PDB file of C-alpha atoms in Angstrom:
ATOM      1  CA  MET A   1      13.101  59.003  19.864  1.00 76.00           C
ATOM      2  CA  THR A   2      12.700  62.731  20.555  1.00 89.00           C
ATOM      3  CA  ALA A   3       9.219  63.740  21.658  1.00 95.00           C
ATOM      4  CA  MET A   4       7.532  66.035  19.123  1.00 97.00           C
ATOM      5  CA  VAL A   5       6.234  68.196  21.984  1.00 97.00           C
ATOM      6  CA  LYS A   6       7.560  68.255  25.521  1.00 96.00           C
ATOM      7  CA  ALA A   7       6.216  70.568  28.219  1.00 97.00           C
ATOM      8  CA  GLU A   8       8.013  70.814  31.550  1.00 95.00           C
ATOM      9  CA  ALA A   9       6.396  72.723  34.441  1.00 96.00           C
ATOM     10  CA  VAL A  10       4.846  75.264  32.060  1.00 96.00           C
ATOM     11  CA  HIS A  11       3.240  78.296  33.731  1.00 96.00           C
ATOM     12  CA  LYS A  12       1.347  81.134  32.070  1.00 96.00           C
ATOM     13  CA  ARG A  13      -0.147  84.211  33.736  1.00 96.00           C
ATOM     14  CA  PHE A  14      -2.261  87.039  32.394  1.00 94.00           C
ATOM     15  CA  ALA A  15      -1.680  89.815  34.939  1.00 92.00           C
ATOM     16  CA  ARG A  16      -2.661  88.145  38.233  1.00 92.00           C
ATOM     17  CA  LEU A  17      -4.632  85.314  36.690  1.00 94.00           C
ATOM     18  CA  GLU A  18      -2.608  82.096  36.494  1.00 95.00           C
ATOM     19  CA  VAL A  19      -3.985  80.201  33.496  1.00 97.00           C
ATOM     20  CA  LEU A  20      -1.432  77.361  33.318  1.00 97.00           C
ATOM     21  CA  ARG A  21      -0.085  76.054  36.597  1.00 97.00           C
ATOM     22  CA  GLY A  22       2.728  73.633  35.857  1.00 97.00           C
ATOM     23  CA  ILE A  23       1.844  71.585  32.768  1.00 97.00           C
ATOM     24  CA  ASN A  24       3.964  68.482  32.125  1.00 97.00           C
ATOM     25  CA  LEU A  25       3.311  66.337  29.064  1.00 96.00           C
ATOM     26  CA  GLU A  26       4.908  64.700  26.037  1.00 97.00           C
ATOM     27  CA  VAL A  27       3.530  64.008  22.579  1.00 97.00           C
ATOM     28  CA  GLU A  28       5.360  61.436  20.471  1.00 96.00           C
ATOM     29  CA  PRO A  29       5.823  61.793  16.688  1.00 97.00           C
ATOM     30  CA  GLY A  30       2.741  60.512  14.852  1.00 96.00           C
ATOM     31  CA  GLU A  31       0.600  60.623  18.007  1.00 97.00           C
ATOM     32  CA  VAL A  32      -2.830  62.259  18.273  1.00 97.00           C
ATOM     33  CA  MET A  33      -3.325  63.877  21.671  1.00 98.00           C
ATOM     34  CA  VAL A  34      -6.805  65.114  22.501  1.00 98.00           C
ATOM     35  CA  ILE A  35      -7.265  67.746  25.226  1.00 98.00           C
ATOM     36  CA  ILE A  36     -10.684  68.158  26.819  1.00 97.00           C
ATOM     37  CA  GLY A  37     -11.956  70.256  29.708  1.00 96.00           C
ATOM     38  CA  PRO A  38     -14.323  73.092  30.622  1.00 95.00           C
ATOM     39  CA  SER A  39     -14.043  76.607  29.217  1.00 93.00           C
ATOM     40  CA  GLY A  40     -11.302  78.593  30.914  1.00 92.00           C
ATOM     41  CA  SER A  41      -9.279  75.526  31.889  1.00 95.00           C
ATOM     42  CA  GLY A  42      -6.208  76.671  29.913  1.00 96.00           C
ATOM     43  CA  LYS A  43      -6.500  74.336  26.898  1.00 97.00           C
ATOM     44  CA  SER A  44      -6.382  77.002  24.176  1.00 95.00           C
ATOM     45  CA  THR A  45      -3.727  79.006  26.003  1.00 96.00           C
ATOM     46  CA  PHE A  46      -1.522  75.926  26.142  1.00 97.00           C
ATOM     47  CA  LEU A  47      -1.846  75.444  22.365  1.00 96.00           C
ATOM     48  CA  ARG A  48      -0.940  79.092  21.790  1.00 95.00           C
ATOM     49  CA  CYS A  49       2.156  78.664  23.969  1.00 95.00           C
ATOM     50  CA  ILE A  50       3.327  75.727  21.841  1.00 95.00           C
ATOM     51  CA  ASN A  51       3.736  77.967  18.801  1.00 91.00           C
ATOM     52  CA  HIS A  52       4.759  81.007  20.875  1.00 90.00           C
ATOM     53  CA  LEU A  53       1.665  83.076  20.149  1.00 92.00           C
ATOM     54  CA  GLU A  54       1.776  83.390  23.952  1.00 93.00           C
ATOM     55  CA  LYS A  55       5.031  83.529  25.920  1.00 91.00           C
ATOM     56  CA  ILE A  56       5.277  81.261  28.936  1.00 92.00           C
ATOM     57  CA  ASN A  57       6.205  82.729  32.340  1.00 91.00           C
ATOM     58  CA  ALA A  58       8.024  79.688  33.699  1.00 91.00           C
ATOM     59  CA  GLY A  59       9.014  76.172  32.678  1.00 92.00           C
ATOM     60  CA  ARG A  60      10.219  74.880  29.320  1.00 92.00           C
ATOM     61  CA  LEU A  61       8.550  73.890  26.050  1.00 94.00           C
ATOM     62  CA  TRP A  62      10.249  71.980  23.263  1.00 94.00           C
ATOM     63  CA  VAL A  63       9.008  71.140  19.765  1.00 94.00           C
ATOM     64  CA  ASP A  64      10.999  68.443  17.987  1.00 94.00           C
ATOM     65  CA  GLY A  65      13.856  68.826  20.461  1.00 92.00           C
ATOM     66  CA  GLU A  66      14.154  72.621  20.150  1.00 89.00           C
ATOM     67  CA  LEU A  67      13.077  75.174  22.757  1.00 90.00           C
ATOM     68  CA  VAL A  68      10.037  77.200  21.713  1.00 87.00           C
ATOM     69  CA  GLY A  69      10.786  80.928  21.423  1.00 86.00           C
ATOM     70  CA  TYR A  70      14.162  80.686  23.142  1.00 85.00           C
ATOM     71  CA  ARG A  71      17.637  79.266  22.751  1.00 84.00           C
ATOM     72  CA  GLN A  72      19.858  77.982  25.508  1.00 83.00           C
ATOM     73  CA  SER A  73      23.527  78.845  25.766  1.00 84.00           C
ATOM     74  CA  GLY A  74      25.187  77.247  28.776  1.00 83.00           C
ATOM     75  CA  ASP A  75      22.880  77.929  31.734  1.00 82.00           C
ATOM     76  CA  LYS A  76      21.331  81.028  30.180  1.00 83.00           C
ATOM     77  CA  ILE A  77      18.148  81.275  28.133  1.00 82.00           C
ATOM     78  CA  TYR A  78      17.829  83.926  25.431  1.00 83.00           C
ATOM     79  CA  GLU A  79      14.640  84.964  23.713  1.00 84.00           C
ATOM     80  CA  LEU A  80      14.712  84.496  19.941  1.00 87.00           C
ATOM     81  CA  ARG A  81      14.163  87.420  17.588  1.00 88.00           C
ATOM     82  CA  GLU A  82      10.681  87.726  16.126  1.00 85.00           C
ATOM     83  CA  ARG A  83      11.966  86.651  12.691  1.00 85.00           C
ATOM     84  CA  GLU A  84      13.434  83.440  14.138  1.00 86.00           C
ATOM     85  CA  VAL A  85      10.217  82.787  16.080  1.00 84.00           C
ATOM     86  CA  ALA A  86       8.192  83.239  12.862  1.00 84.00           C
ATOM     87  CA  ARG A  87      10.463  80.797  11.009  1.00 83.00           C
ATOM     88  CA  LYS A  88       9.922  78.167  13.705  1.00 85.00           C
ATOM     89  CA  ARG A  89       6.194  78.920  13.861  1.00 87.00           C
ATOM     90  CA  ALA A  90       5.967  78.123  10.133  1.00 87.00           C
ATOM     91  CA  GLU A  91       6.799  74.487  11.036  1.00 91.00           C
ATOM     92  CA  ILE A  92       3.650  74.236  13.189  1.00 95.00           C
ATOM     93  CA  GLY A  93       0.209  74.284  11.574  1.00 95.00           C
ATOM     94  CA  MET A  94      -2.628  75.781  13.593  1.00 95.00           C
ATOM     95  CA  VAL A  95      -6.344  75.621  12.888  1.00 95.00           C
ATOM     96  CA  PHE A  96      -8.526  77.930  14.968  1.00 91.00           C
ATOM     97  CA  GLN A  97     -12.181  77.898  15.928  1.00 89.00           C
ATOM     98  CA  HIS A  98     -12.851  80.684  13.402  1.00 88.00           C
ATOM     99  CA  PHE A  99     -11.513  80.034   9.954  1.00 85.00           C
ATOM    100  CA  ASN A 100      -9.621  83.319   9.439  1.00 88.00           C
ATOM    101  CA  LEU A 101      -9.542  82.914   5.653  1.00 95.00           C
ATOM    102  CA  PHE A 102      -8.757  85.958   3.506  1.00 96.00           C
ATOM    103  CA  PRO A 103     -12.234  86.926   2.235  1.00 96.00           C
ATOM    104  CA  HIS A 104     -10.914  88.539  -0.983  1.00 97.00           C
ATOM    105  CA  MET A 105      -9.033  85.371  -2.021  1.00 97.00           C
ATOM    106  CA  THR A 106     -10.354  82.135  -3.513  1.00 97.00           C
ATOM    107  CA  ALA A 107      -9.826  78.818  -1.723  1.00 98.00           C
ATOM    108  CA  ILE A 108      -6.724  78.012  -3.781  1.00 97.00           C
ATOM    109  CA  GLU A 109      -5.320  81.534  -3.294  1.00 97.00           C
ATOM    110  CA  ASN A 110      -5.758  81.173   0.473  1.00 97.00           C
ATOM    111  CA  VAL A 111      -3.832  77.883   0.373  1.00 97.00           C
ATOM    112  CA  VAL A 112      -0.904  79.045  -1.809  1.00 97.00           C
ATOM    113  CA  GLU A 113      -0.361  82.474  -0.202  1.00 95.00           C
ATOM    114  CA  ALA A 114       1.936  81.381   2.663  1.00 93.00           C
ATOM    115  CA  PRO A 115       4.166  78.924   0.718  1.00 94.00           C
ATOM    116  CA  MET A 116       4.758  81.570  -1.964  1.00 94.00           C
ATOM    117  CA  ARG A 117       5.297  84.467   0.457  1.00 92.00           C
ATOM    118  CA  VAL A 118       7.103  82.725   3.316  1.00 88.00           C
ATOM    119  CA  LYS A 119       8.912  79.878   1.566  1.00 89.00           C
ATOM    120  CA  GLY A 120       9.344  81.446  -1.865  1.00 92.00           C
ATOM    121  CA  THR A 121       7.633  78.486  -3.576  1.00 94.00           C
ATOM    122  CA  PRO A 122       7.117  79.270  -7.306  1.00 95.00           C
ATOM    123  CA  ARG A 123       3.468  80.001  -8.180  1.00 94.00           C
ATOM    124  CA  GLN A 124       3.039  77.007 -10.513  1.00 95.00           C
ATOM    125  CA  ARG A 125       4.399  74.535  -7.962  1.00 96.00           C
ATOM    126  CA  ALA A 126       2.402  76.137  -5.111  1.00 96.00           C
ATOM    127  CA  ALA A 127      -0.788  75.886  -7.199  1.00 96.00           C
ATOM    128  CA  GLU A 128      -0.204  72.191  -7.990  1.00 96.00           C
ATOM    129  CA  ASP A 129       0.518  71.396  -4.334  1.00 96.00           C
ATOM    130  CA  GLY A 130      -2.451  73.517  -3.239  1.00 97.00           C
ATOM    131  CA  LEU A 131      -4.854  71.665  -5.508  1.00 97.00           C
ATOM    132  CA  GLU A 132      -3.571  68.372  -4.167  1.00 96.00           C
ATOM    133  CA  LEU A 133      -4.214  69.574  -0.604  1.00 96.00           C
ATOM    134  CA  LEU A 134      -7.721  70.763  -1.444  1.00 97.00           C
ATOM    135  CA  GLU A 135      -8.332  67.340  -2.954  1.00 95.00           C
ATOM    136  CA  ARG A 136      -7.106  65.746   0.282  1.00 93.00           C
ATOM    137  CA  VAL A 137      -9.791  67.620   2.220  1.00 95.00           C
ATOM    138  CA  GLY A 138     -12.418  66.909  -0.449  1.00 94.00           C
ATOM    139  CA  LEU A 139     -12.615  70.408  -1.947  1.00 96.00           C
ATOM    140  CA  ALA A 140     -10.794  70.315  -5.281  1.00 95.00           C
ATOM    141  CA  ASP A 141     -14.051  71.329  -7.008  1.00 96.00           C
ATOM    142  CA  LYS A 142     -14.280  74.472  -4.836  1.00 97.00           C
ATOM    143  CA  CYS A 143     -10.773  75.774  -5.577  1.00 96.00           C
ATOM    144  CA  ARG A 144     -12.070  78.925  -7.320  1.00 97.00           C
ATOM    145  CA  ALA A 145     -14.782  79.683  -4.740  1.00 97.00           C
ATOM    146  CA  TYR A 146     -14.474  82.599  -2.311  1.00 97.00           C
ATOM    147  CA  PRO A 147     -15.001  82.010   1.436  1.00 97.00           C
ATOM    148  CA  SER A 148     -18.426  83.724   1.260  1.00 96.00           C
ATOM    149  CA  GLN A 149     -19.526  81.036  -1.224  1.00 97.00           C
ATOM    150  CA  LEU A 150     -18.496  78.180   1.094  1.00 96.00           C
ATOM    151  CA  SER A 151     -20.234  76.634   4.098  1.00 95.00           C
ATOM    152  CA  GLY A 152     -18.555  76.848   7.505  1.00 94.00           C
ATOM    153  CA  GLY A 153     -17.400  73.237   7.230  1.00 95.00           C
ATOM    154  CA  GLN A 154     -15.892  73.888   3.800  1.00 96.00           C
ATOM    155  CA  GLN A 155     -14.142  77.022   5.051  1.00 96.00           C
ATOM    156  CA  GLN A 156     -12.652  75.074   7.934  1.00 95.00           C
ATOM    157  CA  ARG A 157     -11.393  72.394   5.535  1.00 96.00           C
ATOM    158  CA  VAL A 158      -9.753  75.119   3.424  1.00 97.00           C
ATOM    159  CA  ALA A 159      -8.134  76.372   6.650  1.00 96.00           C
ATOM    160  CA  ILE A 160      -6.773  72.846   7.265  1.00 96.00           C
ATOM    161  CA  ALA A 161      -5.403  72.682   3.691  1.00 97.00           C
ATOM    162  CA  ARG A 162      -3.843  76.127   4.184  1.00 96.00           C
ATOM    163  CA  ALA A 163      -2.073  74.967   7.366  1.00 96.00           C
ATOM    164  CA  LEU A 164      -0.843  71.809   5.603  1.00 96.00           C
ATOM    165  CA  ALA A 165       0.554  73.852   2.709  1.00 96.00           C
ATOM    166  CA  MET A 166       3.493  74.854   4.927  1.00 94.00           C
ATOM    167  CA  GLU A 167       4.372  71.149   5.387  1.00 94.00           C
ATOM    168  CA  PRO A 168       4.212  71.354   9.182  1.00 95.00           C
ATOM    169  CA  LYS A 169       5.717  68.710  11.445  1.00 95.00           C
ATOM    170  CA  LEU A 170       2.933  69.285  13.979  1.00 97.00           C
ATOM    171  CA  MET A 171      -0.731  70.331  13.695  1.00 97.00           C
ATOM    172  CA  LEU A 172      -2.610  72.138  16.483  1.00 97.00           C
ATOM    173  CA  PHE A 173      -6.411  72.272  16.394  1.00 97.00           C
ATOM    174  CA  ASP A 174      -8.204  74.686  18.727  1.00 96.00           C
ATOM    175  CA  GLU A 175     -11.857  73.568  18.888  1.00 95.00           C
ATOM    176  CA  PRO A 176     -12.008  73.400  15.077  1.00 94.00           C
ATOM    177  CA  THR A 177     -15.689  72.370  14.970  1.00 94.00           C
ATOM    178  CA  SER A 178     -17.228  74.468  17.757  1.00 91.00           C
ATOM    179  CA  ALA A 179     -18.302  77.332  15.455  1.00 89.00           C
ATOM    180  CA  LEU A 180     -19.978  74.963  12.964  1.00 92.00           C
ATOM    181  CA  ASP A 181     -23.571  73.875  12.526  1.00 90.00           C
ATOM    182  CA  PRO A 182     -23.923  70.291  13.821  1.00 89.00           C
ATOM    183  CA  GLU A 183     -24.455  68.777  10.353  1.00 89.00           C
ATOM    184  CA  LEU A 184     -21.142  70.266   9.120  1.00 92.00           C
ATOM    185  CA  VAL A 185     -19.004  68.926  11.964  1.00 94.00           C
ATOM    186  CA  GLY A 186     -18.587  65.465  10.418  1.00 93.00           C
ATOM    187  CA  GLU A 187     -16.861  66.656   7.259  1.00 94.00           C
ATOM    188  CA  VAL A 188     -14.180  68.508   9.237  1.00 95.00           C
ATOM    189  CA  LEU A 189     -13.637  65.552  11.586  1.00 95.00           C
ATOM    190  CA  ASP A 190     -13.311  63.271   8.541  1.00 94.00           C
ATOM    191  CA  ALA A 191     -10.502  65.485   7.178  1.00 95.00           C
ATOM    192  CA  MET A 192      -8.786  65.316  10.581  1.00 96.00           C
ATOM    193  CA  ARG A 193      -9.232  61.538  10.743  1.00 95.00           C
ATOM    194  CA  GLN A 194      -7.495  61.252   7.383  1.00 94.00           C
ATOM    195  CA  LEU A 195      -4.603  63.385   8.661  1.00 95.00           C
ATOM    196  CA  ALA A 196      -4.220  61.129  11.707  1.00 95.00           C
ATOM    197  CA  HIS A 197      -4.324  58.096   9.414  1.00 94.00           C
ATOM    198  CA  ASP A 198      -1.515  59.665   7.347  1.00 94.00           C
ATOM    199  CA  GLY A 199       0.658  59.874  10.481  1.00 95.00           C
ATOM    200  CA  MET A 200       0.493  63.605  11.274  1.00 97.00           C
ATOM    201  CA  THR A 201       1.338  64.508  14.877  1.00 97.00           C
ATOM    202  CA  MET A 202      -1.699  66.352  16.217  1.00 98.00           C
ATOM    203  CA  ILE A 203      -2.851  68.070  19.393  1.00 98.00           C
ATOM    204  CA  VAL A 204      -6.603  68.614  19.304  1.00 98.00           C
ATOM    205  CA  VAL A 205      -8.611  70.692  21.775  1.00 97.00           C
ATOM    206  CA  THR A 206     -12.186  69.547  21.257  1.00 95.00           C
ATOM    207  CA  HIS A 207     -15.584  68.714  22.754  1.00 93.00           C
ATOM    208  CA  GLU A 208     -16.119  65.928  20.181  1.00 94.00           C
ATOM    209  CA  MET A 209     -15.880  62.896  22.458  1.00 94.00           C
ATOM    210  CA  GLY A 210     -16.581  60.417  19.660  1.00 93.00           C
ATOM    211  CA  PHE A 211     -13.558  61.748  17.760  1.00 95.00           C
ATOM    212  CA  ALA A 212     -11.452  61.596  20.949  1.00 95.00           C
ATOM    213  CA  ARG A 213     -12.438  57.975  21.551  1.00 95.00           C
ATOM    214  CA  GLU A 214     -11.931  56.853  17.977  1.00 94.00           C
ATOM    215  CA  VAL A 215      -8.876  58.807  16.788  1.00 95.00           C
ATOM    216  CA  GLY A 216      -6.997  59.884  19.932  1.00 96.00           C
ATOM    217  CA  ASP A 217      -3.955  57.948  21.144  1.00 97.00           C
ATOM    218  CA  ASP A 218      -3.827  59.886  24.389  1.00 97.00           C
ATOM    219  CA  LEU A 219      -6.442  61.952  26.208  1.00 98.00           C
ATOM    220  CA  VAL A 220      -5.745  64.786  28.634  1.00 98.00           C
ATOM    221  CA  PHE A 221      -8.431  66.288  30.876  1.00 98.00           C
ATOM    222  CA  MET A 222      -7.513  69.805  32.006  1.00 98.00           C
ATOM    223  CA  ASP A 223      -9.215  71.953  34.603  1.00 97.00           C
ATOM    224  CA  ASP A 224      -8.159  75.185  36.262  1.00 96.00           C
ATOM    225  CA  GLY A 225      -4.739  75.231  34.579  1.00 97.00           C
ATOM    226  CA  VAL A 226      -3.610  71.721  35.541  1.00 97.00           C
ATOM    227  CA  ILE A 227      -3.781  68.248  34.044  1.00 98.00           C
ATOM    228  CA  VAL A 228      -6.290  66.367  36.192  1.00 98.00           C
ATOM    229  CA  GLU A 229      -6.155  63.040  34.365  1.00 97.00           C
ATOM    230  CA  GLN A 230      -4.353  61.543  31.376  1.00 98.00           C
ATOM    231  CA  GLY A 231      -4.531  58.171  29.650  1.00 97.00           C
ATOM    232  CA  ALA A 232      -6.077  56.097  26.882  1.00 97.00           C
ATOM    233  CA  PRO A 233      -9.205  57.890  25.578  1.00 97.00           C
ATOM    234  CA  ARG A 234     -11.454  54.818  25.763  1.00 96.00           C
ATOM    235  CA  ASP A 235     -10.430  54.134  29.369  1.00 96.00           C
ATOM    236  CA  ILE A 236     -10.951  57.697  30.611  1.00 97.00           C
ATOM    237  CA  LEU A 237     -14.232  58.208  28.764  1.00 96.00           C
ATOM    238  CA  ALA A 238     -15.595  54.857  29.992  1.00 95.00           C
ATOM    239  CA  SER A 239     -14.345  54.961  33.584  1.00 95.00           C
ATOM    240  CA  PRO A 240     -12.533  58.113  34.696  1.00 96.00           C
ATOM    241  CA  ARG A 241     -10.532  57.797  37.904  1.00 96.00           C
ATOM    242  CA  GLU A 242     -10.856  61.394  39.120  1.00 97.00           C
ATOM    243  CA  VAL A 243     -14.070  62.842  40.565  1.00 97.00           C
ATOM    244  CA  ARG A 244     -13.581  66.107  38.621  1.00 96.00           C
ATOM    245  CA  THR A 245     -13.279  64.195  35.320  1.00 97.00           C
ATOM    246  CA  ARG A 246     -16.437  62.233  36.142  1.00 96.00           C
ATOM    247  CA  GLU A 247     -18.350  65.449  36.861  1.00 96.00           C
ATOM    248  CA  PHE A 248     -17.247  66.995  33.557  1.00 96.00           C
ATOM    249  CA  LEU A 249     -17.985  63.921  31.453  1.00 95.00           C
ATOM    250  CA  SER A 250     -21.420  63.484  33.043  1.00 94.00           C
ATOM    251  CA  LYS A 251     -22.349  66.866  31.501  1.00 92.00           C
ATOM    252  CA  VAL A 252     -20.907  66.328  28.013  1.00 87.00           C
ATOM    253  CA  LEU A 253     -21.441  62.633  27.257  1.00 81.00           C
TER     254      LEU A 253
END
């Protein structure tokens, strides 16, 4: 079985700052990988490399067996055109810390915009699918509401529905609950739990250790651009092997 995501010696620099220093990992189809670690450890940058929002400086990244942002011909690697990159990026859903909804559009309009514009889905069909997705995240009754009329948790759930509207094969979550009030975190995590239950392949950067323990199949602890420790979430959270992991968890658990 082809790994859904495979990273091989991935490096990323911003000027002289090396943010990723040789990341190797694989995510199987249907798996939920949770990435934890301190701020500045490279977690978010790694997610952005997976859908080519950031270009890697060295190494290789594959999604579903295809190189990200490049194609290989013989021994040579060629960068894809922006249009080809965008087409591939449409197969990967990404949910950011800030919801990035269009403020002048209702919830349902936010959800149907990309399928209609990018995929050419007819309006009627897009609207039916969009309503179904809003129902999946528990917001069918808010379909006509504008972002300003929704709580942060509701906006984030609309953002999840919007990402799902493109029928992605992979979902990336970059600290999706960190901008929310504590009492709104649960509703977003519930929507993500349901996605995991439905078999969606997910990579989740988060500080929600309960979610990591309960929903994650694999847990990665990153620090300073490298993977320090990787394994079953319950094992690492209960008894980490590495001193650096222990130090980090002692502050967040």
